[in-house]
PDB file of C-alpha atoms in Angstrom:
ATOM      1  CA  MET K 573       6.085   1.713 -19.874  1.00 34.00           C
ATOM      2  CA  ASN K 574       4.672   4.846 -21.848  1.00 34.00           C
ATOM      3  CA  SER K 575       3.187   6.907 -18.993  1.00 36.00           C
ATOM      4  CA  SER K 576      -0.567   7.121 -21.261  1.00 36.00           C
ATOM      5  CA  HIS K 577      -0.745   3.769 -19.886  1.00 39.00           C
ATOM      6  CA  LEU K 578      -1.095   4.762 -16.131  1.00 43.00           C
ATOM      7  CA  SER K 579      -3.120   8.021 -16.261  1.00 48.00           C
ATOM      8  CA  GLU K 580      -6.429   8.340 -15.212  1.00 55.00           C
ATOM      9  CA  PRO K 581      -8.708   5.666 -16.526  1.00 62.00           C
ATOM     10  CA  ASN K 582     -11.378   6.906 -18.745  1.00 67.00           C
ATOM     11  CA  TRP K 583     -14.028   6.055 -16.423  1.00 66.00           C
ATOM     12  CA  SER K 584     -17.155   6.406 -18.850  1.00 67.00           C
ATOM     13  CA  LYS K 585     -15.948   4.079 -21.261  1.00 67.00           C
ATOM     14  CA  TYR K 586     -14.816   1.775 -17.993  1.00 66.00           C
ATOM     15  CA  TYR K 587     -18.954   2.088 -16.858  1.00 68.00           C
ATOM     16  CA  GLN K 588     -19.509   0.888 -20.595  1.00 67.00           C
ATOM     17  CA  THR K 589     -17.314  -1.921 -21.081  1.00 67.00           C
ATOM     18  CA  MET K 590     -18.504  -3.548 -17.847  1.00 67.00           C
ATOM     19  CA  ALA K 591     -22.074  -2.783 -17.782  1.00 67.00           C
ATOM     20  CA  GLY K 592     -23.964  -6.211 -17.932  1.00 68.00           C
ATOM     21  CA  ARG K 593     -21.098  -8.007 -16.316  1.00 81.00           C
ATOM     22  CA  PRO K 594     -22.529 -10.492 -13.021  1.00 92.00           C
ATOM     23  CA  PRO K 595     -21.561  -9.135  -9.440  1.00 97.00           C
ATOM     24  CA  ARG K 596     -17.951  -9.426  -8.385  1.00 96.00           C
ATOM     25  CA  ASN K 597     -17.035 -13.026  -6.587  1.00 97.00           C
ATOM     26  CA  THR K 598     -16.166 -11.194  -2.878  1.00 98.00           C
ATOM     27  CA  LEU K 599     -19.243 -10.018  -2.861  1.00 98.00           C
ATOM     28  CA  LEU K 600     -20.985 -13.290  -3.095  1.00 97.00           C
ATOM     29  CA  LYS K 601     -18.983 -14.508  -0.854  1.00 96.00           C
ATOM     30  CA  ALA K 602     -20.030 -12.357   1.657  1.00 97.00           C
ATOM     31  CA  LEU K 603     -23.505 -12.836   1.004  1.00 96.00           C
ATOM     32  CA  GLU K 604     -23.431 -16.004   1.731  1.00 93.00           C
ATOM     33  CA  SER K 605     -22.772 -15.981   4.965  1.00 89.00           C
ATOM     34  CA  PHE K 606     -25.078 -13.996   6.043  1.00 88.00           C
ATOM     35  CA  SER K 607     -28.593 -15.198   6.545  1.00 73.00           C
ATOM     36  CA  GLU K 608     -31.606 -14.682   4.982  1.00 64.00           C
ATOM     37  CA  SER K 609     -34.148 -15.082   8.012  1.00 54.00           C
ATOM     38  CA  SER K 610     -32.465 -13.132  10.009  1.00 60.00           C
ATOM     39  CA  PHE K 611     -32.585  -9.657  10.776  1.00 61.00           C
ATOM     40  CA  PRO K 612     -34.092  -8.664   7.483  1.00 66.00           C
ATOM     41  CA  PRO K 613     -33.610  -6.265   6.050  1.00 85.00           C
ATOM     42  CA  TYR K 614     -29.208  -5.839   6.247  1.00 95.00           C
ATOM     43  CA  THR K 615     -27.803  -2.821   4.988  1.00 97.00           C
ATOM     44  CA  ALA K 616     -24.570  -2.371   2.386  1.00 98.00           C
ATOM     45  CA  VAL K 617     -22.281   0.405   1.558  1.00 98.00           C
ATOM     46  CA  ASP K 618     -20.468   0.294  -1.501  1.00 98.00           C
ATOM     47  CA  LEU K 619     -17.818   2.146  -1.807  1.00 98.00           C
ATOM     48  CA  GLY K 620     -16.471   2.832  -5.694  1.00 95.00           C
ATOM     49  CA  CYS K 621     -20.008   1.194  -7.013  1.00 95.00           C
ATOM     50  CA  GLY K 622     -18.972   2.300 -10.331  1.00 91.00           C
ATOM     51  CA  GLU K 623     -21.594   0.413 -12.970  1.00 91.00           C
ATOM     52  CA  GLY K 624     -23.463  -0.739 -10.196  1.00 94.00           C
ATOM     53  CA  ARG K 625     -23.474  -4.779 -10.467  1.00 95.00           C
ATOM     54  CA  ASP K 626     -22.640  -5.195  -6.693  1.00 97.00           C
ATOM     55  CA  THR K 627     -25.035  -2.929  -5.788  1.00 97.00           C
ATOM     56  CA  VAL K 628     -27.954  -4.038  -8.389  1.00 97.00           C
ATOM     57  CA  GLU K 629     -26.890  -7.591  -6.355  1.00 97.00           C
ATOM     58  CA  LEU K 630     -27.564  -6.128  -3.267  1.00 97.00           C
ATOM     59  CA  LEU K 631     -30.497  -4.899  -3.725  1.00 96.00           C
ATOM     60  CA  LYS K 632     -32.044  -8.125  -5.768  1.00 94.00           C
ATOM     61  CA  ARG K 633     -32.033  -9.294  -2.142  1.00 93.00           C
ATOM     62  CA  ASN K 634     -33.396  -6.514  -0.403  1.00 92.00           C
ATOM     63  CA  TRP K 635     -30.783  -5.183   1.059  1.00 96.00           C
ATOM     64  CA  ARG K 636     -30.695  -1.523   1.681  1.00 97.00           C
ATOM     65  CA  VAL K 637     -27.837   0.199  -0.393  1.00 98.00           C
ATOM     66  CA  LEU K 638     -25.681   2.934  -0.007  1.00 98.00           C
ATOM     67  CA  ALA K 639     -23.739   3.477  -3.339  1.00 98.00           C
ATOM     68  CA  ILE K 640     -20.947   5.890  -3.684  1.00 98.00           C
ATOM     69  CA  ASP K 641     -18.790   7.099  -6.051  1.00 96.00           C
ATOM     70  CA  SER K 642     -16.985   9.948  -7.071  1.00 94.00           C
ATOM     71  CA  HIS K 643     -17.922   9.979 -10.915  1.00 92.00           C
ATOM     72  CA  VAL K 644     -21.787  10.901 -11.573  1.00 92.00           C
ATOM     73  CA  HIS K 645     -21.224   8.681 -14.803  1.00 88.00           C
ATOM     74  CA  SER K 646     -21.561   5.785 -12.108  1.00 91.00           C
ATOM     75  CA  PHE K 647     -24.997   6.333 -11.519  1.00 94.00           C
ATOM     76  CA  VAL K 648     -26.291   7.137 -14.626  1.00 90.00           C
ATOM     77  CA  TYR K 649     -25.248   2.988 -15.347  1.00 90.00           C
ATOM     78  CA  LEU K 650     -26.886   1.986 -12.332  1.00 93.00           C
ATOM     79  CA  LEU K 651     -29.557   3.617 -12.852  1.00 93.00           C
ATOM     80  CA  GLN K 652     -30.796   2.132 -16.158  1.00 90.00           C
ATOM     81  CA  HIS K 653     -28.988  -0.821 -14.947  1.00 91.00           C
ATOM     82  CA  PRO K 654     -32.353  -3.709 -16.427  1.00 90.00           C
ATOM     83  CA  GLU K 655     -31.225  -5.662 -13.165  1.00 93.00           C
ATOM     84  CA  LEU K 656     -32.395  -2.313 -11.287  1.00 93.00           C
ATOM     85  CA  SER K 657     -34.989  -3.599  -8.207  1.00 91.00           C
ATOM     86  CA  TYR K 658     -36.294  -2.144  -4.857  1.00 91.00           C
ATOM     87  CA  PRO K 659     -35.188   1.121  -5.702  1.00 93.00           C
ATOM     88  CA  GLU K 660     -36.559   2.939  -2.909  1.00 95.00           C
ATOM     89  CA  ASN K 661     -33.302   0.762  -0.671  1.00 97.00           C
ATOM     90  CA  LEU K 662     -31.304   2.849  -2.857  1.00 98.00           C
ATOM     91  CA  THR K 663     -29.030   5.689  -1.947  1.00 98.00           C
ATOM     92  CA  ILE K 664     -27.318   6.883  -3.717  1.00 98.00           C
ATOM     93  CA  GLN K 665     -23.939   9.537  -2.298  1.00 98.00           C
ATOM     94  CA  LEU K 666     -21.735  11.519  -5.460  1.00 97.00           C
ATOM     95  CA  SER K 667     -18.460  11.637  -3.489  1.00 97.00           C
ATOM     96  CA  ALA K 668     -14.696  10.868  -3.598  1.00 94.00           C
ATOM     97  CA  PHE K 669     -13.403   8.584  -0.791  1.00 86.00           C
ATOM     98  CA  GLN K 670     -12.522  11.169   1.472  1.00 88.00           C
ATOM     99  CA  LYS K 671     -15.281  12.938   1.552  1.00 92.00           C
ATOM    100  CA  ALA K 672     -18.033  10.151   1.843  1.00 95.00           C
ATOM    101  CA  MET K 673     -20.211   9.735   4.592  1.00 94.00           C
ATOM    102  CA  TRP K 674     -22.052   7.108   5.785  1.00 97.00           C
ATOM    103  CA  GLY K 675     -23.540   5.110   9.352  1.00 97.00           C
ATOM    104  CA  ARG K 676     -23.334   1.893  10.945  1.00 97.00           C
ATOM    105  CA  VAL K 677     -23.951  -0.880   8.194  1.00 98.00           C
ATOM    106  CA  ASP K 678     -23.419  -4.762   8.187  1.00 97.00           C
ATOM    107  CA  LEU K 679     -21.430  -4.935   4.845  1.00 98.00           C
ATOM    108  CA  VAL K 680     -18.756  -2.740   3.749  1.00 98.00           C
ATOM    109  CA  ASN K 681     -18.451  -4.008  -0.294  1.00 98.00           C
ATOM    110  CA  ALA K 682     -14.949  -2.071  -1.749  1.00 98.00           C
ATOM    111  CA  SER K 683     -14.979  -3.487  -4.762  1.00 97.00           C
ATOM    112  CA  PHE K 684     -11.269  -3.096  -6.452  1.00 95.00           C
ATOM    113  CA  CYS K 685     -11.816   0.726  -5.625  1.00 95.00           C
ATOM    114  CA  LEU K 686      -9.741   1.141  -2.862  1.00 97.00           C
ATOM    115  CA  PRO K 687      -6.148   1.345  -4.918  1.00 95.00           C
ATOM    116  CA  PHE K 688      -8.121   4.853  -5.869  1.00 94.00           C
ATOM    117  CA  CYS K 689      -8.278   6.235  -2.535  1.00 96.00           C
ATOM    118  CA  PRO K 690      -5.148   9.103  -2.440  1.00 96.00           C
ATOM    119  CA  PRO K 691      -2.405   7.414   0.380  1.00 97.00           C
ATOM    120  CA  GLU K 692      -2.620  10.287   2.760  1.00 97.00           C
ATOM    121  CA  ASP K 693      -6.329   9.473   3.048  1.00 97.00           C
ATOM    122  CA  PHE K 694      -6.447   6.013   3.276  1.00 98.00           C
ATOM    123  CA  SER K 695      -5.576   5.385   6.989  1.00 98.00           C
ATOM    124  CA  ASN K 696      -8.607   7.642   7.582  1.00 97.00           C
ATOM    125  CA  LEU K 697     -10.946   5.812   5.282  1.00 98.00           C
ATOM    126  CA  TRP K 698      -9.771   2.481   6.718  1.00 98.00           C
ATOM    127  CA  LEU K 699     -10.343   3.598   9.742  1.00 98.00           C
ATOM    128  CA  ARG K 700     -13.927   4.576   9.526  1.00 98.00           C
ATOM    129  CA  ILE K 701     -14.615   0.994   6.925  1.00 98.00           C
ATOM    130  CA  VAL K 702     -13.896  -0.570  10.279  1.00 98.00           C
ATOM    131  CA  ASP K 703     -15.895   1.743  12.611  1.00 98.00           C
ATOM    132  CA  SER K 704     -18.806   1.448  10.834  1.00 98.00           C
ATOM    133  CA  LEU K 705     -19.000  -2.696  11.078  1.00 98.00           C
ATOM    134  CA  PRO K 706     -20.097  -4.249  14.131  1.00 97.00           C
ATOM    135  CA  THR K 707     -19.168  -7.045  15.110  1.00 96.00           C
ATOM    136  CA  GLY K 708     -20.064  -9.485  12.674  1.00 95.00           C
ATOM    137  CA  GLY K 709     -20.184  -6.863  10.571  1.00 96.00           C
ATOM    138  CA  ARG K 710     -18.231  -8.191   6.907  1.00 97.00           C
ATOM    139  CA  PHE K 711     -15.597  -5.978   4.782  1.00 98.00           C
ATOM    140  CA  ALA K 712     -15.313  -7.297   0.947  1.00 98.00           C
ATOM    141  CA  GLY K 713     -13.287  -5.922  -1.409  1.00 98.00           C
ATOM    142  CA  GLN K 714      -9.891  -6.201  -2.734  1.00 98.00           C
ATOM    143  CA  PHE K 715      -6.416  -4.392  -1.998  1.00 98.00           C
ATOM    144  CA  PHE K 716      -3.845  -4.008  -4.771  1.00 98.00           C
ATOM    145  CA  GLY K 717      -0.508  -5.048  -3.980  1.00 98.00           C
ATOM    146  CA  ASP K 718       3.274  -3.288  -4.357  1.00 97.00           C
ATOM    147  CA  ARG K 719       4.072  -5.396  -7.643  1.00 98.00           C
ATOM    148  CA  ASP K 720       0.550  -3.757  -9.508  1.00 97.00           C
ATOM    149  CA  THR K 721       2.055  -2.487 -12.688  1.00 95.00           C
ATOM    150  CA  TRP K 722      -0.047   0.617 -11.088  1.00 92.00           C
ATOM    151  CA  ALA K 723       1.861   0.914  -7.755  1.00 96.00           C
ATOM    152  CA  THR K 724       3.882   3.312  -9.830  1.00 92.00           C
ATOM    153  CA  ILE K 725       1.267   5.971 -10.619  1.00 93.00           C
ATOM    154  CA  PRO K 726       1.349   8.825  -7.571  1.00 94.00           C
ATOM    155  CA  GLY K 727      -1.398   9.252  -5.907  1.00 95.00           C
ATOM    156  CA  ARG K 728      -2.791   5.562  -5.489  1.00 95.00           C
ATOM    157  CA  SER K 729      -2.807   2.907  -2.278  1.00 98.00           C
ATOM    158  CA  HIS K 730      -0.695  -0.105  -2.680  1.00 98.00           C
ATOM    159  CA  HIS K 731      -0.170  -2.030   0.305  1.00 98.00           C
ATOM    160  CA  THR K 732       2.723  -5.027   0.408  1.00 98.00           C
ATOM    161  CA  LEU K 733       1.175  -8.241   1.661  1.00 98.00           C
ATOM    162  CA  GLU K 734       2.165  -8.100   5.619  1.00 98.00           C
ATOM    163  CA  GLN K 735       0.271  -4.326   5.348  1.00 98.00           C
ATOM    164  CA  VAL K 736      -2.653  -5.957   4.335  1.00 98.00           C
ATOM    165  CA  LYS K 737      -2.498  -8.825   7.249  1.00 98.00           C
ATOM    166  CA  ALA K 738      -1.866  -5.602  10.107  1.00 98.00           C
ATOM    167  CA  LEU K 739      -5.468  -4.084   7.564  1.00 98.00           C
ATOM    168  CA  LEU K 740      -6.817  -6.736   8.866  1.00 98.00           C
ATOM    169  CA  THR K 741      -6.098  -7.441  12.186  1.00 98.00           C
ATOM    170  CA  PRO K 742      -9.543  -6.894  13.422  1.00 98.00           C
ATOM    171  CA  PHE K 743     -11.209  -9.337  11.040  1.00 98.00           C
ATOM    172  CA  ASP K 744     -11.208 -12.883  10.924  1.00 98.00           C
ATOM    173  CA  LEU K 745     -10.987 -14.027   7.047  1.00 98.00           C
ATOM    174  CA  ASP K 746     -13.739 -15.755   5.686  1.00 97.00           C
ATOM    175  CA  PHE K 747     -12.139 -15.560   1.902  1.00 98.00           C
ATOM    176  CA  TRP K 748      -8.534 -14.542   1.028  1.00 98.00           C
ATOM    177  CA  GLN K 749      -6.563 -14.768  -2.317  1.00 98.00           C
ATOM    178  CA  GLU K 750      -3.512 -13.563  -3.426  1.00 98.00           C
ATOM    179  CA  GLU K 751      -3.494 -12.663  -7.518  1.00 97.00           C
ATOM    180  CA  GLU K 752      -0.607 -12.263  -9.324  1.00 97.00           C
ATOM    181  CA  GLU K 753      -0.888 -12.445 -13.429  1.00 96.00           C
ATOM    182  CA  ASP K 754      -0.127 -10.134 -16.622  1.00 95.00           C
ATOM    183  CA  GLY K 755      -3.330  -9.571 -18.203  1.00 91.00           C
ATOM    184  CA  THR K 756      -4.847  -6.236 -19.670  1.00 83.00           C
ATOM    185  CA  THR K 757      -7.128  -3.006 -19.161  1.00 79.00           C
ATOM    186  CA  LEU K 758      -8.835  -0.726 -21.325  1.00 70.00           C
ATOM    187  CA  THR K 759      -5.020   1.000 -21.770  1.00 70.00           C
ATOM    188  CA  GLY K 760      -3.246  -1.684 -22.872  1.00 80.00           C
ATOM    189  CA  ALA K 761      -1.331  -5.040 -20.630  1.00 91.00           C
ATOM    190  CA  LYS K 762      -1.180  -4.547 -16.781  1.00 91.00           C
ATOM    191  CA  HIS K 763       1.088  -7.058 -14.680  1.00 97.00           C
ATOM    192  CA  TRP K 764      -2.189  -7.430 -11.848  1.00 96.00           C
ATOM    193  CA  HIS K 765      -1.211  -8.249  -8.076  1.00 98.00           C
ATOM    194  CA  ILE K 766      -4.322  -8.549  -6.131  1.00 98.00           C
ATOM    195  CA  PHE K 767      -5.209  -9.385  -2.630  1.00 98.00           C
ATOM    196  CA  HIS K 768      -9.300 -10.316  -2.069  1.00 98.00           C
ATOM    197  CA  VAL K 769     -10.573 -10.537   0.954  1.00 98.00           C
ATOM    198  CA  VAL K 770     -13.633 -11.569   2.612  1.00 98.00           C
ATOM    199  CA  GLY K 771     -13.629 -10.610   6.378  1.00 98.00           C
ATOM    200  CA  ARG K 772     -15.583 -10.950   9.674  1.00 97.00           C
ATOM    201  CA  LYS K 773     -15.862  -8.486  12.579  1.00 97.00           C
ATOM    202  CA  ARG K 774     -14.576  -9.136  15.170  1.00 96.00           C
TER     203      ARG K 774
END
C-alpha cells in the first residue's frame, strides 16, 4: 500500500466530514445503563472528542463533560455545533493523551481515539482511565485490532484479542463486538479490525 494512505489524517477535513453525525453507538449503550434519576448530574471525560458528536449528546442529557483533544480545530467545530446545550457544563482541554489530566468521573468515553495514543504511553493512559472510574463507572470506546490496516503505521496502538481481554480485566462487559471488514476512509481503502466495548468497572 502506498505510504501516503497511512499518513497522519487531515483532521480539519475529517471534522468537517463528520459534522452533524449522530453519537457513537458505544456511548449510547453506556448511557442506557445510567439512571437519569440517580445522583445527577453525572460527570464524563470525552477523550479525543473530535467535532463533538458525543460531547454534545452528553451535554443534552445534562452531564458535566471535560472534552479533551490535541487538535484545536476540534473545539472550533464543537463550540459551533448547532445542538450544543448546557455550555456551562462543558470544560475543554487542548492536550495530547499522554499529557491530559482529569479527575474522578462516572464515564470515560474514548470513541475511535485510543489507537492514536503512542504505544510507549498507552499503558499509563489505560491505567489512568481505569483509576479515574469508581466501582460502577463505565468505559465506552474502541480498541483497534492487530489486523487493522493502520496497525502498520509507526506510533499507533493496536491490540490482539487476548491483549484487549487482558486490558478489560477490571470490567464487566455490558457490550462487546469485534468487527472486521474492508472499507474506506478519507484517504482510501482500509481493512478495519475493531473491538467495540462498554465496560462497567468492578
